[in-house]
Amino acid sequence: DDFSAEKLGLHWQWNHNPVNSAWSLTERPGFLRLKTSRVVPNLYLAPNTLTQRMKGPKCSAVVTLDLSHMKSGDRAGFAAFNDETGALMIKKDGKKLTLCASDLSVKLSQRDKVVENATEKVVESLPLTTTKIWLRIDGNFVPRTDIATFYYSLDGENWQKIGNDYRLRFDWQRFFMGSKYALFNFATQKVGGYVDVDSFTIE
């Protein structure tokens, strides 16, 4: 998907009802713009998380991001998403950009499915000196495997693995069955930042 169409394809699903004023395919033609729209503490409460199904038996997806307009406190990136999530999360703190490979988890109330607690364990992190980055997540759903592996590139050609192989859980009780690729951008301090997604490629 090069995001040149007038509408999002039907293979995409918003994880929440979208805030339509906070995303755009037209403000920068050929890019999907994801804006922050409210301050939230974690990915599970973030609006405008855009997802599509990971596919078996194996799949590999690459996303290209322009991080130039993130604000301090913003969190953007790419994830293998469910109630247990492996994420490539870019954090903007002050003027510093950091890429983190993180394990995320959420606990929901049994009755109302309200977020009661969310945790993040940073497995590996590194400073970024560029505002353009390629992120890749490979999914392996061969029976008795079910892992995601994470990579980044600064030029779109040379890839570096980051973090550990992430065990994907098949749990229908809390969120949804299986795992989804997720593009996200949310604010933890103040709204107004955005990221531009140049392309999404899946094999």
PDB file of C-alpha atoms in Angstrom, residues 64-201:
ATOM      1  CA  THR A  64       8.436   3.329   6.088  1.00  0.00           C
ATOM      2  CA  LEU A  65       7.987   6.206   8.529  1.00  0.00           C
ATOM      3  CA  ASP A  66       8.797   9.922   8.490  1.00  0.00           C
ATOM      4  CA  LEU A  67       9.254  11.008  12.121  1.00  0.00           C
ATOM      5  CA  SER A  68      10.027  14.675  11.469  1.00  0.00           C
ATOM      6  CA  HIS A  69       6.947  16.082  13.184  1.00  0.00           C
ATOM      7  CA  MET A  70       6.748  14.057  16.375  1.00  0.00           C
ATOM      8  CA  LYS A  71       6.439  16.059  19.594  1.00  0.00           C
ATOM      9  CA  SER A  72       8.035  15.320  22.941  1.00  0.00           C
ATOM     10  CA  GLY A  73       6.170  12.479  24.604  1.00  0.00           C
ATOM     11  CA  ASP A  74       4.927  10.989  21.329  1.00  0.00           C
ATOM     12  CA  ARG A  75       5.129   7.234  20.713  1.00  0.00           C
ATOM     13  CA  ALA A  76       4.920   5.881  17.180  1.00  0.00           C
ATOM     14  CA  GLY A  77       5.737   2.640  15.453  1.00  0.00           C
ATOM     15  CA  PHE A  78       4.796  -0.800  14.250  1.00  0.00           C
ATOM     16  CA  ALA A  79       3.612  -3.799  16.233  1.00  0.00           C
ATOM     17  CA  ALA A  80       2.510  -7.414  16.239  1.00  0.00           C
ATOM     18  CA  PHE A  81      -0.617  -6.475  18.111  1.00  0.00           C
ATOM     19  CA  ASN A  82      -2.950  -8.194  20.546  1.00  0.00           C
ATOM     20  CA  ASP A  83      -3.422  -8.124  24.325  1.00  0.00           C
ATOM     21  CA  GLU A  84       0.187  -9.380  24.396  1.00  0.00           C
ATOM     22  CA  THR A  85       2.111  -7.244  21.912  1.00  0.00           C
ATOM     23  CA  GLY A  86       5.605  -7.100  20.475  1.00  0.00           C
ATOM     24  CA  ALA A  87       6.320  -3.549  19.309  1.00  0.00           C
ATOM     25  CA  LEU A  88       8.914  -1.461  17.534  1.00  0.00           C
ATOM     26  CA  MET A  89       8.241   1.822  19.313  1.00  0.00           C
ATOM     27  CA  ILE A  90       9.887   5.143  18.496  1.00  0.00           C
ATOM     28  CA  LYS A  91       9.891   7.486  21.482  1.00  0.00           C
ATOM     29  CA  LYS A  92      10.377  11.244  21.237  1.00  0.00           C
ATOM     30  CA  ASP A  93      11.559  12.734  24.533  1.00  0.00           C
ATOM     31  CA  GLY A  94      12.694  16.311  24.336  1.00  0.00           C
ATOM     32  CA  LYS A  95      14.740  16.409  21.150  1.00  0.00           C
ATOM     33  CA  LYS A  96      15.848  12.780  21.426  1.00  0.00           C
ATOM     34  CA  LEU A  97      14.474   9.939  19.323  1.00  0.00           C
ATOM     35  CA  THR A  98      14.863   6.378  20.574  1.00  0.00           C
ATOM     36  CA  LEU A  99      13.885   3.109  18.906  1.00  0.00           C
ATOM     37  CA  CYS A 100      12.719   0.478  21.396  1.00  0.00           C
ATOM     38  CA  ALA A 101      11.876  -3.171  20.960  1.00  0.00           C
ATOM     39  CA  SER A 102       9.230  -3.574  23.651  1.00  0.00           C
ATOM     40  CA  ASP A 103       6.986  -6.267  25.076  1.00  0.00           C
ATOM     41  CA  LEU A 104       3.574  -4.825  25.930  1.00  0.00           C
ATOM     42  CA  SER A 105       0.742  -6.368  27.908  1.00  0.00           C
ATOM     43  CA  VAL A 106      -2.703  -5.278  29.049  1.00  0.00           C
ATOM     44  CA  LYS A 107      -5.124  -6.415  31.734  1.00  0.00           C
ATOM     45  CA  LEU A 108      -8.826  -5.780  31.147  1.00  0.00           C
ATOM     46  CA  SER A 109     -11.708  -5.891  33.583  1.00  0.00           C
ATOM     47  CA  GLN A 110     -13.682  -9.092  33.162  1.00  0.00           C
ATOM     48  CA  ARG A 111     -17.108  -7.499  32.828  1.00  0.00           C
ATOM     49  CA  ASP A 112     -16.634  -4.226  30.992  1.00  0.00           C
ATOM     50  CA  LYS A 113     -13.266  -4.853  29.294  1.00  0.00           C
ATOM     51  CA  VAL A 114     -11.888  -1.601  30.691  1.00  0.00           C
ATOM     52  CA  VAL A 115      -8.100  -1.250  30.705  1.00  0.00           C
ATOM     53  CA  GLU A 116      -7.052  -1.831  34.314  1.00  0.00           C
ATOM     54  CA  ASN A 117      -3.299  -2.055  33.802  1.00  0.00           C
ATOM     55  CA  ALA A 118      -0.805  -1.936  30.957  1.00  0.00           C
ATOM     56  CA  THR A 119       2.889  -2.736  31.140  1.00  0.00           C
ATOM     57  CA  GLU A 120       5.899  -2.227  28.908  1.00  0.00           C
ATOM     58  CA  LYS A 121       9.210  -4.078  29.083  1.00  0.00           C
ATOM     59  CA  VAL A 122      11.919  -2.550  26.895  1.00  0.00           C
ATOM     60  CA  VAL A 123      14.015  -5.425  25.573  1.00  0.00           C
ATOM     61  CA  GLU A 124      16.476  -3.343  23.547  1.00  0.00           C
ATOM     62  CA  SER A 125      16.800   0.320  22.621  1.00  0.00           C
ATOM     63  CA  LEU A 126      19.040   2.534  20.525  1.00  0.00           C
ATOM     64  CA  PRO A 127      19.238   6.267  19.776  1.00  0.00           C
ATOM     65  CA  LEU A 128      18.173   7.519  16.362  1.00  0.00           C
ATOM     66  CA  THR A 129      19.902  10.347  14.536  1.00  0.00           C
ATOM     67  CA  THR A 130      17.613  10.261  11.496  1.00  0.00           C
ATOM     68  CA  THR A 131      13.913  10.977  11.081  1.00  0.00           C
ATOM     69  CA  LYS A 132      13.277   8.395   8.347  1.00  0.00           C
ATOM     70  CA  ILE A 133      13.218   4.730   9.281  1.00  0.00           C
ATOM     71  CA  TRP A 134      12.104   1.384   7.902  1.00  0.00           C
ATOM     72  CA  LEU A 135      10.613  -1.135  10.328  1.00  0.00           C
ATOM     73  CA  ARG A 136      10.016  -4.818   9.591  1.00  0.00           C
ATOM     74  CA  ILE A 137       8.161  -7.567  11.415  1.00  0.00           C
ATOM     75  CA  ASP A 138       8.345 -11.176  10.268  1.00  0.00           C
ATOM     76  CA  GLY A 139       5.654 -13.580  11.430  1.00  0.00           C
ATOM     77  CA  ASN A 140       6.134 -17.347  11.562  1.00  0.00           C
ATOM     78  CA  PHE A 141       2.917 -19.285  12.138  1.00  0.00           C
ATOM     79  CA  VAL A 142       4.248 -22.723  11.289  1.00  0.00           C
ATOM     80  CA  PRO A 143       2.634 -25.124  13.805  1.00  0.00           C
ATOM     81  CA  ARG A 144       4.283 -24.994  17.250  1.00  0.00           C
ATOM     82  CA  THR A 145       6.317 -21.921  16.246  1.00  0.00           C
ATOM     83  CA  ASP A 146       4.211 -18.715  16.406  1.00  0.00           C
ATOM     84  CA  ILE A 147       6.932 -16.095  16.713  1.00  0.00           C
ATOM     85  CA  ALA A 148       7.528 -12.565  15.467  1.00  0.00           C
ATOM     86  CA  THR A 149      10.993 -11.170  14.790  1.00  0.00           C
ATOM     87  CA  PHE A 150      11.812  -7.477  14.533  1.00  0.00           C
ATOM     88  CA  TYR A 151      14.180  -5.500  12.316  1.00  0.00           C
ATOM     89  CA  TYR A 152      14.978  -1.899  11.438  1.00  0.00           C
ATOM     90  CA  SER A 153      16.818  -0.205   8.597  1.00  0.00           C
ATOM     91  CA  LEU A 154      18.114   3.297   8.047  1.00  0.00           C
ATOM     92  CA  ASP A 155      18.290   2.963   4.257  1.00  0.00           C
ATOM     93  CA  GLY A 156      15.619   0.415   3.327  1.00  0.00           C
ATOM     94  CA  GLU A 157      18.199  -2.144   2.240  1.00  0.00           C
ATOM     95  CA  ASN A 158      20.396  -3.178   5.160  1.00  0.00           C
ATOM     96  CA  TRP A 159      18.505  -4.720   8.063  1.00  0.00           C
ATOM     97  CA  GLN A 160      19.461  -5.071  11.701  1.00  0.00           C
ATOM     98  CA  LYS A 161      17.603  -7.361  14.077  1.00  0.00           C
ATOM     99  CA  ILE A 162      16.462  -5.763  17.321  1.00  0.00           C
ATOM    100  CA  GLY A 163      15.016  -7.378  20.419  1.00  0.00           C
ATOM    101  CA  ASN A 164      14.222 -11.053  20.898  1.00  0.00           C
ATOM    102  CA  ASP A 165      11.989 -13.446  19.027  1.00  0.00           C
ATOM    103  CA  TYR A 166       8.532 -12.694  20.377  1.00  0.00           C
ATOM    104  CA  ARG A 167       6.137 -15.502  21.233  1.00  0.00           C
ATOM    105  CA  LEU A 168       2.736 -14.742  19.699  1.00  0.00           C
ATOM    106  CA  ARG A 169      -0.291 -15.793  21.736  1.00  0.00           C
ATOM    107  CA  PHE A 170      -3.559 -17.039  20.273  1.00  0.00           C
ATOM    108  CA  ASP A 171      -6.095 -15.658  22.734  1.00  0.00           C
ATOM    109  CA  TRP A 172      -9.707 -14.948  21.792  1.00  0.00           C
ATOM    110  CA  GLN A 173     -10.910 -13.984  25.272  1.00  0.00           C
ATOM    111  CA  ARG A 174      -9.528 -10.471  25.594  1.00  0.00           C
ATOM    112  CA  PHE A 175      -9.022  -8.809  22.210  1.00  0.00           C
ATOM    113  CA  PHE A 176      -9.296 -10.854  19.020  1.00  0.00           C
ATOM    114  CA  MET A 177      -8.093 -14.166  17.632  1.00  0.00           C
ATOM    115  CA  GLY A 178      -4.601 -14.226  16.213  1.00  0.00           C
ATOM    116  CA  SER A 179      -2.330 -11.192  15.787  1.00  0.00           C
ATOM    117  CA  LYS A 180      -2.486  -8.079  13.662  1.00  0.00           C
ATOM    118  CA  TYR A 181       0.082  -5.747  12.205  1.00  0.00           C
ATOM    119  CA  ALA A 182      -0.538  -2.347  13.773  1.00  0.00           C
ATOM    120  CA  LEU A 183       0.565   1.167  12.838  1.00  0.00           C
ATOM    121  CA  PHE A 184       0.271   3.625  15.701  1.00  0.00           C
ATOM    122  CA  ASN A 185       1.062   7.129  16.907  1.00  0.00           C
ATOM    123  CA  PHE A 186      -0.095   8.499  20.256  1.00  0.00           C
ATOM    124  CA  ALA A 187       0.739  11.323  22.645  1.00  0.00           C
ATOM    125  CA  THR A 188       1.679  10.908  26.296  1.00  0.00           C
ATOM    126  CA  GLN A 189       2.244  14.629  26.987  1.00  0.00           C
ATOM    127  CA  LYS A 190       0.489  16.912  24.493  1.00  0.00           C
ATOM    128  CA  VAL A 191      -1.292  16.563  21.162  1.00  0.00           C
ATOM    129  CA  GLY A 192      -0.272  18.132  17.879  1.00  0.00           C
ATOM    130  CA  GLY A 193       2.433  15.801  16.586  1.00  0.00           C
ATOM    131  CA  TYR A 194       2.120  13.449  13.648  1.00  0.00           C
ATOM    132  CA  VAL A 195       3.968  10.837  11.650  1.00  0.00           C
ATOM    133  CA  ASP A 196       3.748  10.171   7.923  1.00  0.00           C
ATOM    134  CA  VAL A 197       3.652   6.582   6.703  1.00  0.00           C
ATOM    135  CA  ASP A 198       5.180   6.401   3.231  1.00  0.00           C
ATOM    136  CA  SER A 199       4.362   2.783   2.456  1.00  0.00           C
ATOM    137  CA  PHE A 200       3.370  -0.596   3.815  1.00  0.00           C
ATOM    138  CA  THR A 201       4.553  -3.731   2.034  1.00  0.00           C
TER     139      THR A 201
END
